[in-house]
PDB file of C-alpha atoms in Angstrom:
ATOM      1  CA  UNK A 256     -20.434  22.962  26.570  1.00  0.00           C
ATOM      2  CA  UNK A 257     -19.773  23.216  24.485  1.00  0.00           C
ATOM      3  CA  UNK A 258     -18.475  18.945  24.396  1.00  0.00           C
ATOM      4  CA  UNK A 259     -21.895  18.591  25.890  1.00  0.00           C
ATOM      5  CA  UNK A 260     -23.724  19.900  23.010  1.00  0.00           C
ATOM      6  CA  UNK A 261     -21.580  18.742  20.117  1.00  0.00           C
ATOM      7  CA  UNK A 262     -22.980  15.575  22.004  1.00  0.00           C
ATOM      8  CA  UNK A 263     -26.873  16.581  22.081  1.00  0.00           C
ATOM      9  CA  UNK A 264     -26.381  16.775  18.322  1.00  0.00           C
ATOM     10  CA  UNK A 265     -24.528  13.600  17.246  1.00  0.00           C
ATOM     11  CA  UNK A 266     -26.425  11.602  19.593  1.00  0.00           C
ATOM     12  CA  UNK A 267     -30.244  12.851  18.166  1.00  0.00           C
ATOM     13  CA  UNK A 268     -30.493  10.622  15.634  1.00  0.00           C
ATOM     14  CA  UNK A 269     -30.583   7.702  18.099  1.00  0.00           C
ATOM     15  CA  UNK A 270     -33.042   8.833  20.217  1.00  0.00           C
ATOM     16  CA  UNK A 271     -36.122   8.851  18.556  1.00  0.00           C
ATOM     17  CA  UNK A 272     -35.678   4.514  17.495  1.00  0.00           C
ATOM     18  CA  UNK A 273     -34.231   4.078  21.391  1.00  0.00           C
ATOM     19  CA  UNK A 274     -37.582   5.981  22.979  1.00  0.00           C
ATOM     20  CA  UNK A 275     -39.496   3.626  20.216  1.00  0.00           C
ATOM     21  CA  UNK A 276     -37.489   0.418  20.695  1.00  0.00           C
ATOM     22  CA  UNK A 277     -37.712   0.277  24.811  1.00  0.00           C
ATOM     23  CA  UNK A 278     -41.366   1.655  24.952  1.00  0.00           C
ATOM     24  CA  UNK A 279     -41.024  -1.141  22.831  1.00  0.00           C
ATOM     25  CA  UNK A 280     -39.494  -3.334  25.991  1.00  0.00           C
ATOM     26  CA  UNK A 281     -41.531  -1.923  28.366  1.00  0.00           C
ATOM     27  CA  UNK A 282     -44.901  -3.014  26.741  1.00  0.00           C
ATOM     28  CA  UNK A 283     -44.300  -5.955  26.850  1.00  0.00           C
ATOM     29  CA  UNK A 284     -42.739  -6.667  30.354  1.00  0.00           C
ATOM     30  CA  UNK A 285     -45.644  -5.380  30.947  1.00  0.00           C
ATOM     31  CA  UNK A 286     -47.707  -7.415  29.037  1.00  0.00           C
ATOM     32  CA  UNK A 287     -45.685 -10.783  30.978  1.00  0.00           C
ATOM     33  CA  UNK A 288     -46.520  -9.804  34.256  1.00  0.00           C
ATOM     34  CA  UNK A 289     -43.424  -8.002  35.458  1.00  0.00           C
ATOM     35  CA  UNK A 290     -43.426  -4.432  37.168  1.00  0.00           C
ATOM     36  CA  UNK A 291     -42.105  -1.819  36.127  1.00  0.00           C
ATOM     37  CA  UNK A 292     -38.991  -1.457  38.218  1.00  0.00           C
ATOM     38  CA  UNK A 293     -37.966  -4.735  35.998  1.00  0.00           C
ATOM     39  CA  UNK A 294     -37.814  -2.684  33.284  1.00  0.00           C
ATOM     40  CA  UNK A 295     -35.924  -0.064  35.201  1.00  0.00           C
ATOM     41  CA  UNK A 296     -33.075  -2.666  36.578  1.00  0.00           C
ATOM     42  CA  UNK A 297     -32.943  -4.009  33.084  1.00  0.00           C
ATOM     43  CA  UNK A 298     -32.412  -0.381  31.241  1.00  0.00           C
ATOM     44  CA  UNK A 299     -29.974  -0.191  33.531  1.00  0.00           C
ATOM     45  CA  UNK A 300     -27.390  -3.713  33.198  1.00  0.00           C
ATOM     46  CA  UNK A 301     -28.287  -5.327  30.744  1.00  0.00           C
ATOM     47  CA  UNK A 302     -28.546  -2.105  28.266  1.00  0.00           C
ATOM     48  CA  UNK A 303     -28.939  -4.629  25.016  1.00  0.00           C
ATOM     49  CA  UNK A 304     -32.465  -3.953  22.767  1.00  0.00           C
ATOM     50  CA  UNK A 305     -32.004  -6.737  20.879  1.00  0.00           C
ATOM     51  CA  UNK A 306     -31.459  -9.114  24.043  1.00  0.00           C
ATOM     52  CA  UNK A 307     -33.893  -7.412  26.257  1.00  0.00           C
ATOM     53  CA  UNK A 308     -36.729  -8.182  23.834  1.00  0.00           C
ATOM     54  CA  UNK A 309     -35.686 -12.387  24.048  1.00  0.00           C
ATOM     55  CA  UNK A 310     -34.963 -11.934  27.728  1.00  0.00           C
ATOM     56  CA  UNK A 311     -38.866 -11.333  28.019  1.00  0.00           C
ATOM     57  CA  UNK A 312     -40.041 -14.436  26.048  1.00  0.00           C
ATOM     58  CA  UNK A 313     -37.126 -16.712  27.886  1.00  0.00           C
ATOM     59  CA  UNK A 314     -38.487 -15.097  31.943  1.00  0.00           C
ATOM     60  CA  UNK A 315     -42.127 -16.361  30.644  1.00  0.00           C
ATOM     61  CA  UNK A 316     -41.270 -20.188  29.700  1.00  0.00           C
ATOM     62  CA  UNK A 317     -38.979 -20.024  32.985  1.00  0.00           C
ATOM     63  CA  UNK A 318     -35.460 -20.630  31.482  1.00  0.00           C
ATOM     64  CA  UNK A 319     -32.781 -21.703  34.081  1.00  0.00           C
ATOM     65  CA  UNK A 320     -29.900 -18.595  34.721  1.00  0.00           C
ATOM     66  CA  UNK A 321     -27.758 -20.438  33.049  1.00  0.00           C
ATOM     67  CA  UNK A 322     -29.627 -20.304  29.060  1.00  0.00           C
ATOM     68  CA  UNK A 323     -30.042 -17.199  29.399  1.00  0.00           C
ATOM     69  CA  UNK A 324     -26.762 -15.984  30.631  1.00  0.00           C
ATOM     70  CA  UNK A 325     -25.948 -18.699  27.528  1.00  0.00           C
ATOM     71  CA  UNK A 326     -28.330 -16.757  24.951  1.00  0.00           C
ATOM     72  CA  UNK A 327     -26.876 -13.678  26.375  1.00  0.00           C
ATOM     73  CA  UNK A 328     -23.629 -14.308  24.999  1.00  0.00           C
ATOM     74  CA  UNK A 329     -24.338 -15.401  21.389  1.00  0.00           C
ATOM     75  CA  UNK A 330     -27.494 -12.746  20.799  1.00  0.00           C
ATOM     76  CA  UNK A 331     -24.161 -10.097  21.930  1.00  0.00           C
ATOM     77  CA  UNK A 332     -21.293 -11.790  21.673  1.00  0.00           C
ATOM     78  CA  UNK A 333     -20.246  -8.887  18.269  1.00  0.00           C
ATOM     79  CA  UNK A 334     -20.155  -6.622  21.038  1.00  0.00           C
ATOM     80  CA  UNK A 335     -16.994  -7.777  22.151  1.00  0.00           C
ATOM     81  CA  UNK A 336     -14.990  -7.068  19.100  1.00  0.00           C
ATOM     82  CA  UNK A 337     -16.799  -3.530  19.039  1.00  0.00           C
ATOM     83  CA  UNK A 338     -15.432  -3.015  22.294  1.00  0.00           C
ATOM     84  CA  UNK A 339     -11.977  -4.134  20.728  1.00  0.00           C
ATOM     85  CA  UNK A 340     -11.672  -1.109  18.479  1.00  0.00           C
ATOM     86  CA  UNK A 341     -11.388   1.038  21.479  1.00  0.00           C
ATOM     87  CA  UNK A 342      -9.594  -0.634  23.905  1.00  0.00           C
ATOM     88  CA  UNK A 343      -6.750   2.142  24.381  1.00  0.00           C
ATOM     89  CA  UNK A 344      -9.407   5.513  23.882  1.00  0.00           C
ATOM     90  CA  UNK A 345     -12.224   3.896  26.881  1.00  0.00           C
ATOM     91  CA  UNK A 346      -8.832   2.813  29.253  1.00  0.00           C
ATOM     92  CA  UNK A 347      -8.368   6.442  29.050  1.00  0.00           C
ATOM     93  CA  UNK A 348     -11.103   8.005  30.209  1.00  0.00           C
ATOM     94  CA  UNK A 349      -9.567   6.919  33.979  1.00  0.00           C
ATOM     95  CA  UNK A 350     -12.526   5.975  36.093  1.00  0.00           C
ATOM     96  CA  UNK A 351     -15.197   5.904  33.111  1.00  0.00           C
ATOM     97  CA  UNK A 352     -13.235   3.345  32.052  1.00  0.00           C
ATOM     98  CA  UNK A 353     -16.815   0.478  32.750  1.00  0.00           C
ATOM     99  CA  UNK A 354     -19.177   2.291  32.688  1.00  0.00           C
ATOM    100  CA  UNK A 355     -18.265   3.190  28.850  1.00  0.00           C
ATOM    101  CA  UNK A 356     -17.523  -1.147  27.887  1.00  0.00           C
ATOM    102  CA  UNK A 357     -21.209  -1.951  29.805  1.00  0.00           C
ATOM    103  CA  UNK A 358     -22.796   1.041  27.739  1.00  0.00           C
ATOM    104  CA  UNK A 359     -21.436   0.967  23.738  1.00  0.00           C
ATOM    105  CA  UNK A 360     -23.921  -0.638  22.542  1.00  0.00           C
ATOM    106  CA  UNK A 361     -24.819  -0.719  18.436  1.00  0.00           C
ATOM    107  CA  UNK A 362     -26.009   2.280  17.965  1.00  0.00           C
ATOM    108  CA  UNK A 363     -22.944   3.530  19.964  1.00  0.00           C
ATOM    109  CA  UNK A 364     -20.451   1.974  18.048  1.00  0.00           C
ATOM    110  CA  UNK A 365     -21.897   3.233  15.583  1.00  0.00           C
ATOM    111  CA  UNK A 366     -21.688   7.091  16.371  1.00  0.00           C
ATOM    112  CA  UNK A 367     -18.650   6.936  17.528  1.00  0.00           C
ATOM    113  CA  UNK A 368     -17.135   5.376  14.293  1.00  0.00           C
ATOM    114  CA  UNK A 369     -18.057   8.156  11.539  1.00  0.00           C
ATOM    115  CA  UNK A 370     -17.437  10.741  14.662  1.00  0.00           C
ATOM    116  CA  UNK A 371     -15.520  13.967  13.054  1.00  0.00           C
ATOM    117  CA  UNK A 372     -14.467  16.205  16.452  1.00  0.00           C
ATOM    118  CA  UNK A 373     -13.945  19.614  16.046  1.00  0.00           C
ATOM    119  CA  UNK A 374     -11.003  21.229  18.089  1.00  0.00           C
ATOM    120  CA  UNK A 375     -13.096  22.943  20.459  1.00  0.00           C
ATOM    121  CA  UNK A 376     -14.529  19.919  21.968  1.00  0.00           C
ATOM    122  CA  UNK A 377     -12.642  17.471  24.748  1.00  0.00           C
ATOM    123  CA  UNK A 378     -12.968  14.303  22.490  1.00  0.00           C
ATOM    124  CA  UNK A 379     -13.229  12.086  25.763  1.00  0.00           C
ATOM    125  CA  UNK A 380     -15.897  14.118  26.908  1.00  0.00           C
ATOM    126  CA  UNK A 381     -17.759  13.795  24.083  1.00  0.00           C
ATOM    127  CA  UNK A 382     -17.844   9.995  24.389  1.00  0.00           C
ATOM    128  CA  UNK A 383     -19.248   9.913  27.607  1.00  0.00           C
ATOM    129  CA  UNK A 384     -21.567  12.456  27.242  1.00  0.00           C
ATOM    130  CA  UNK A 385     -22.784  10.501  23.991  1.00  0.00           C
ATOM    131  CA  UNK A 386     -23.512   7.133  25.881  1.00  0.00           C
ATOM    132  CA  UNK A 387     -24.637   8.829  29.345  1.00  0.00           C
ATOM    133  CA  UNK A 388     -27.451  10.289  27.419  1.00  0.00           C
ATOM    134  CA  UNK A 389     -28.750   7.181  25.411  1.00  0.00           C
ATOM    135  CA  UNK A 390     -28.532   5.157  28.505  1.00  0.00           C
ATOM    136  CA  UNK A 391     -30.406   7.762  29.576  1.00  0.00           C
ATOM    137  CA  UNK A 392     -33.360   7.617  27.446  1.00  0.00           C
ATOM    138  CA  UNK A 393     -32.961   4.158  27.039  1.00  0.00           C
ATOM    139  CA  UNK A 394     -34.247   3.678  30.414  1.00  0.00           C
ATOM    140  CA  UNK A 395     -36.327   6.296  30.287  1.00  0.00           C
ATOM    141  CA  UNK A 396     -38.128   5.339  27.745  1.00  0.00           C
ATOM    142  CA  UNK A 397     -38.097   1.047  29.440  1.00  0.00           C
ATOM    143  CA  UNK A 398     -39.579   2.914  32.134  1.00  0.00           C
ATOM    144  CA  UNK A 399     -42.153   5.559  30.666  1.00  0.00           C
ATOM    145  CA  UNK A 400     -43.339   1.482  27.930  1.00  0.00           C
ATOM    146  CA  UNK A 401     -43.646   0.127  31.700  1.00  0.00           C
ATOM    147  CA  UNK A 402     -46.335   2.661  32.462  1.00  0.00           C
ATOM    148  CA  UNK A 403     -47.924   4.308  30.114  1.00  0.00           C
ATOM    149  CA  UNK A 404     -47.909   1.266  27.313  1.00  0.00           C
ATOM    150  CA  UNK A 405     -51.230   0.221  27.765  1.00  0.00           C
ATOM    151  CA  UNK A 406     -52.627   3.400  26.638  1.00  0.00           C
ATOM    152  CA  UNK A 407     -51.123   4.069  24.287  1.00  0.00           C
ATOM    153  CA  UNK A 408     -53.665   3.817  20.969  1.00  0.00           C
ATOM    154  CA  UNK A 409     -51.549   1.881  18.772  1.00  0.00           C
ATOM    155  CA  UNK A 410     -50.121  -1.104  16.672  1.00  0.00           C
ATOM    156  CA  UNK A 411     -45.750  -0.549  18.411  1.00  0.00           C
ATOM    157  CA  UNK A 412     -45.235  -4.431  16.070  1.00  0.00           C
ATOM    158  CA  UNK A 413     -42.832  -4.332  13.260  1.00  0.00           C
ATOM    159  CA  UNK A 414     -41.315  -0.291  15.501  1.00  0.00           C
ATOM    160  CA  UNK A 415     -37.617  -2.252  16.204  1.00  0.00           C
ATOM    161  CA  UNK A 416     -36.658  -1.487  12.342  1.00  0.00           C
ATOM    162  CA  UNK A 417     -36.034   2.934  13.227  1.00  0.00           C
ATOM    163  CA  UNK A 418     -32.876   1.176  14.256  1.00  0.00           C
ATOM    164  CA  UNK A 419     -32.153  -0.618  11.302  1.00  0.00           C
ATOM    165  CA  UNK A 420     -32.834   1.838   9.183  1.00  0.00           C
ATOM    166  CA  UNK A 421     -30.152   4.363  12.188  1.00  0.00           C
ATOM    167  CA  UNK A 422     -27.828   1.457  10.695  1.00  0.00           C
ATOM    168  CA  UNK A 423     -28.659   1.873   6.902  1.00  0.00           C
ATOM    169  CA  UNK A 424     -28.504   6.296   6.980  1.00  0.00           C
ATOM    170  CA  UNK A 425     -25.408   5.684   9.216  1.00  0.00           C
ATOM    171  CA  UNK A 426     -23.257   2.935   6.477  1.00  0.00           C
ATOM    172  CA  UNK A 427     -24.739   5.147   3.934  1.00  0.00           C
ATOM    173  CA  UNK A 428     -22.698   8.654   5.057  1.00  0.00           C
ATOM    174  CA  UNK A 429     -19.695   6.029   5.876  1.00  0.00           C
ATOM    175  CA  UNK A 430     -19.326   4.694   2.728  1.00  0.00           C
ATOM    176  CA  UNK A 431     -19.988   8.524   1.274  1.00  0.00           C
ATOM    177  CA  UNK A 432     -17.548   9.741   3.622  1.00  0.00           C
ATOM    178  CA  UNK A 433     -14.838   7.001   2.669  1.00  0.00           C
ATOM    179  CA  UNK A 434     -12.513   6.529   0.092  1.00  0.00           C
ATOM    180  CA  UNK A 435     -11.238   3.066   1.411  1.00  0.00           C
ATOM    181  CA  UNK A 436     -14.220   0.875   0.617  1.00  0.00           C
ATOM    182  CA  UNK A 437     -12.398  -2.344   0.885  1.00  0.00           C
ATOM    183  CA  UNK A 438     -13.106  -2.858   5.371  1.00  0.00           C
ATOM    184  CA  UNK A 439     -17.295  -2.571   4.003  1.00  0.00           C
ATOM    185  CA  UNK A 440     -17.190  -4.816   1.224  1.00  0.00           C
ATOM    186  CA  UNK A 441     -15.351  -7.079   2.920  1.00  0.00           C
ATOM    187  CA  UNK A 442     -18.107  -7.495   5.954  1.00  0.00           C
ATOM    188  CA  UNK A 443     -20.982  -7.537   3.017  1.00  0.00           C
ATOM    189  CA  UNK A 444     -18.890 -10.611   2.104  1.00  0.00           C
ATOM    190  CA  UNK A 445     -18.228 -12.660   5.160  1.00  0.00           C
ATOM    191  CA  UNK A 446     -21.960 -11.699   6.238  1.00  0.00           C
ATOM    192  CA  UNK A 447     -23.537 -12.792   2.463  1.00  0.00           C
ATOM    193  CA  UNK A 448     -21.765 -16.217   2.260  1.00  0.00           C
ATOM    194  CA  UNK A 449     -23.032 -16.915   6.834  1.00  0.00           C
ATOM    195  CA  UNK A 450     -26.426 -15.949   6.165  1.00  0.00           C
ATOM    196  CA  UNK A 451     -26.670 -18.541   3.636  1.00  0.00           C
ATOM    197  CA  UNK A 452     -24.570 -20.912   4.929  1.00  0.00           C
ATOM    198  CA  UNK A 453     -25.804 -20.963   8.489  1.00  0.00           C
ATOM    199  CA  UNK A 454     -28.716 -19.177   8.463  1.00  0.00           C
ATOM    200  CA  UNK A 455     -30.079 -15.192  10.164  1.00  0.00           C
ATOM    201  CA  UNK A 456     -30.253 -16.755  13.202  1.00  0.00           C
ATOM    202  CA  UNK A 457     -26.205 -17.650  13.074  1.00  0.00           C
ATOM    203  CA  UNK A 458     -24.544 -15.645  10.865  1.00  0.00           C
ATOM    204  CA  UNK A 459     -23.472 -13.152  13.047  1.00  0.00           C
ATOM    205  CA  UNK A 460     -20.872 -14.419  14.506  1.00  0.00           C
ATOM    206  CA  UNK A 461     -19.103 -16.646  11.906  1.00  0.00           C
ATOM    207  CA  UNK A 462     -18.882 -13.620  10.089  1.00  0.00           C
ATOM    208  CA  UNK A 463     -17.463 -10.778  12.215  1.00  0.00           C
ATOM    209  CA  UNK A 464     -14.578 -13.587  12.517  1.00  0.00           C
ATOM    210  CA  UNK A 465     -14.138 -14.356   9.319  1.00  0.00           C
ATOM    211  CA  UNK A 466     -13.725 -10.216   9.165  1.00  0.00           C
ATOM    212  CA  UNK A 467     -11.544  -9.580  11.847  1.00  0.00           C
ATOM    213  CA  UNK A 468      -9.262 -12.703  11.050  1.00  0.00           C
ATOM    214  CA  UNK A 469      -9.335 -10.965   6.827  1.00  0.00           C
ATOM    215  CA  UNK A 470      -8.562  -7.341   7.278  1.00  0.00           C
ATOM    216  CA  UNK A 471      -6.021  -8.154   9.543  1.00  0.00           C
ATOM    217  CA  UNK A 472      -4.281 -10.395   7.929  1.00  0.00           C
ATOM    218  CA  UNK A 473      -4.610  -7.546   4.628  1.00  0.00           C
ATOM    219  CA  UNK A 474      -3.748  -5.396   7.729  1.00  0.00           C
ATOM    220  CA  UNK A 475       0.130  -7.418   8.482  1.00  0.00           C
ATOM    221  CA  UNK A 476       0.797  -7.638   4.431  1.00  0.00           C
ATOM    222  CA  UNK A 477       0.548  -4.123   3.495  1.00  0.00           C
ATOM    223  CA  UNK A 478       2.928  -3.286   6.320  1.00  0.00           C
ATOM    224  CA  UNK A 479       5.738  -6.181   5.170  1.00  0.00           C
ATOM    225  CA  UNK A 480       5.407  -4.250   2.276  1.00  0.00           C
ATOM    226  CA  UNK A 481       5.562  -0.911   4.238  1.00  0.00           C
ATOM    227  CA  UNK A 482       8.877  -2.137   5.667  1.00  0.00           C
ATOM    228  CA  UNK A 483      11.065  -2.246   2.891  1.00  0.00           C
ATOM    229  CA  UNK A 484       9.930   1.076   1.014  1.00  0.00           C
ATOM    230  CA  UNK A 485      10.778   3.007   4.417  1.00  0.00           C
ATOM    231  CA  UNK A 486      14.437   1.417   4.215  1.00  0.00           C
ATOM    232  CA  UNK A 487      14.590   1.626   0.834  1.00  0.00           C
ATOM    233  CA  UNK A 488      13.804   5.858   1.983  1.00  0.00           C
ATOM    234  CA  UNK A 489      15.776   5.909   5.500  1.00  0.00           C
ATOM    235  CA  UNK A 490      18.825   5.224   2.915  1.00  0.00           C
ATOM    236  CA  UNK A 491      18.555   7.165  -0.008  1.00  0.00           C
ATOM    237  CA  UNK A 492      17.986  10.072   2.769  1.00  0.00           C
ATOM    238  CA  UNK A 493      21.180   8.901   4.784  1.00  0.00           C
ATOM    239  CA  UNK A 494      23.381   9.561   1.533  1.00  0.00           C
ATOM    240  CA  UNK A 495      21.979  13.034   0.380  1.00  0.00           C
ATOM    241  CA  UNK A 496      22.925  14.642   3.522  1.00  0.00           C
ATOM    242  CA  UNK A 497      25.674  12.648   3.909  1.00  0.00           C
ATOM    243  CA  UNK A 498      26.970  13.902   0.474  1.00  0.00           C
ATOM    244  CA  UNK A 499      25.796  17.444   1.279  1.00  0.00           C
ATOM    245  CA  UNK A 500      27.662  17.524   4.624  1.00  0.00           C
ATOM    246  CA  UNK A 501      30.850  16.119   1.968  1.00  0.00           C
ATOM    247  CA  UNK A 502      29.874  19.479  -0.172  1.00  0.00           C
ATOM    248  CA  UNK A 503      30.671  21.977   3.145  1.00  0.00           C
TER     249      UNK A 503
END
């Protein structure tokens, strides 16, 4: 119960972005002529806010399955980099492993990266409850938008910015909580460089790739620098132990 309550508190900031963006998607699906059942299935199996919204225009334009699959890959390819950090953690969750892979969205990734687990909660249960609650909220929002979207008296245009505002807040909190800012600076630098080179629609994948490669090289170099120091420390400790044993 403690794990569920703690997970609920961590997921609350994402409830409202998911609610509004999911409703917006349901409205678009309804306006495109698709029933609430299709919105439900999209929320269950696709579960990708930006891609689901792009999917509506692709379906109305009569795009082929190959085109939709290729577009889906490029829009959501960033999730590959997210998953790398949680492979070992999710594998330990047994039968929940495939579901955790499916539900690792941008927002879930941000929560799991910044969460500080208390000693009295189960980490695996907490992660599962977070992803499950957010997935259910997304599904219900998509269906609600499809069923009741036309009854809403206000314009939903631009509501997707709520997710951007959430990411800015998470980024600021992580910056303040951590003393080591080099990974964030590396990601920001790569994003800006490729944004100006490739444009807003194509910069994410190259920026993520270069960021990961740079951080891996820096980690490898750091480990190599630490090895001589560890060897020297082990040698010093061995000598001290030998000296003490000779004295006694």
